[in-house]
Amino acid sequence: MKPINLAIADDHKIFRNGLKAMLEDCPDFKLLIEASNGKELIGQLATHTPDVILMDIKMPEMDGMQTTAYIHEHFKQIKVLTLSMHNEDKYIVDMMKAGASGYLLKNAEPEEIIDAISTVYEKGFYFNEHLSVTLIKQLVGPGSYTDSAGQQTVDLNDREIEVLRLVCQEYSNQEIADKIFLSVRTVEGYRARLFEKTGSKNLVGLVIFAIKRGIISV
């Protein structure tokens, strides 16, 4: 299996060096880019295309939130995994809205960081218990973020609802295909239609839609 190509964007050199040392011990990973801010990172994307970016939030010139939103718009195939010292709900929710595929604290165990990178690469997202609780609390509570489809009627057929439930349970396209006896390409088509029909821009939007419509419960 080819290694997962990575980029690190963090303005703290000591932390970058520690992260690099950890990643170098993993033969499944290959570090392509090291940047101290978002502007520097984006400049390097012209010549290198990582699979997953490990993104800090607070950086000079161009912070992690702005950079994540830019990457989500212009490099949709690249996944962003946030690595931050900030544990506040607002940072978590805002980064996920910007297009991040997961959120970890910098004091996470090396094993969790390695698992999160692999999961984001294979499934497109990583939810640990803290992230799931934060999103549910913030996104379905009073005054919460609403998906772009609002409360308008969205007509989903039985198969689309089945796929949506499995997506929200964190199954990958391959796992969904195996579970309901479809090809991966067909599942990808269902997933694309779900984004289009619900007006969701990312997985967070799909989860919000499913919770608010009673398709899944929390």
PDB file of C-alpha atoms in Angstrom, residues 6-8 16-31 33 54 83 110 113-114 117:
ATOM      1  CA  LEU A   6       1.039  14.405   4.789  1.00  0.00           C
ATOM      2  CA  ALA A   7       1.520  18.115   5.358  1.00  0.00           C
ATOM      3  CA  ILE A   8       2.018  19.955   8.645  1.00  0.00           C
ATOM      4  CA  ARG A  16       6.422  20.554  14.324  1.00  0.00           C
ATOM      5  CA  ASN A  17       9.708  18.827  15.060  1.00  0.00           C
ATOM      6  CA  GLY A  18       8.085  16.554  17.636  1.00  0.00           C
ATOM      7  CA  LEU A  19       5.287  15.691  15.244  1.00  0.00           C
ATOM      8  CA  LYS A  20       7.758  15.014  12.431  1.00  0.00           C
ATOM      9  CA  ALA A  21       9.772  12.675  14.648  1.00  0.00           C
ATOM     10  CA  MET A  22       6.625  10.728  15.512  1.00  0.00           C
ATOM     11  CA  LEU A  23       5.517  10.485  11.863  1.00  0.00           C
ATOM     12  CA  GLU A  24       8.958   9.365  10.703  1.00  0.00           C
ATOM     13  CA  ASP A  25       8.562   6.263  12.866  1.00  0.00           C
ATOM     14  CA  CYS A  26       5.462   5.283  10.862  1.00  0.00           C
ATOM     15  CA  PRO A  27       6.278   3.650   7.501  1.00  0.00           C
ATOM     16  CA  ASP A  28       2.670   4.240   6.359  1.00  0.00           C
ATOM     17  CA  PHE A  29       3.205   8.018   6.313  1.00  0.00           C
ATOM     18  CA  LYS A  30       5.302  10.313   4.125  1.00  0.00           C
ATOM     19  CA  LEU A  31       5.735  13.995   5.018  1.00  0.00           C
ATOM     20  CA  ILE A  33       5.123  19.690   3.281  1.00  0.00           C
ATOM     21  CA  LEU A  54      -2.368  18.414  10.046  1.00  0.00           C
ATOM     22  CA  LEU A  83      -4.400  19.666  15.726  1.00  0.00           C
ATOM     23  CA  PRO A 110       0.520   9.509  19.498  1.00  0.00           C
ATOM     24  CA  ILE A 113      -3.078  10.941  16.149  1.00  0.00           C
ATOM     25  CA  ILE A 114      -1.861   8.028  13.993  1.00  0.00           C
ATOM     26  CA  ILE A 117      -4.748  10.311  10.198  1.00  0.00           C
TER      27      ILE A 117
END
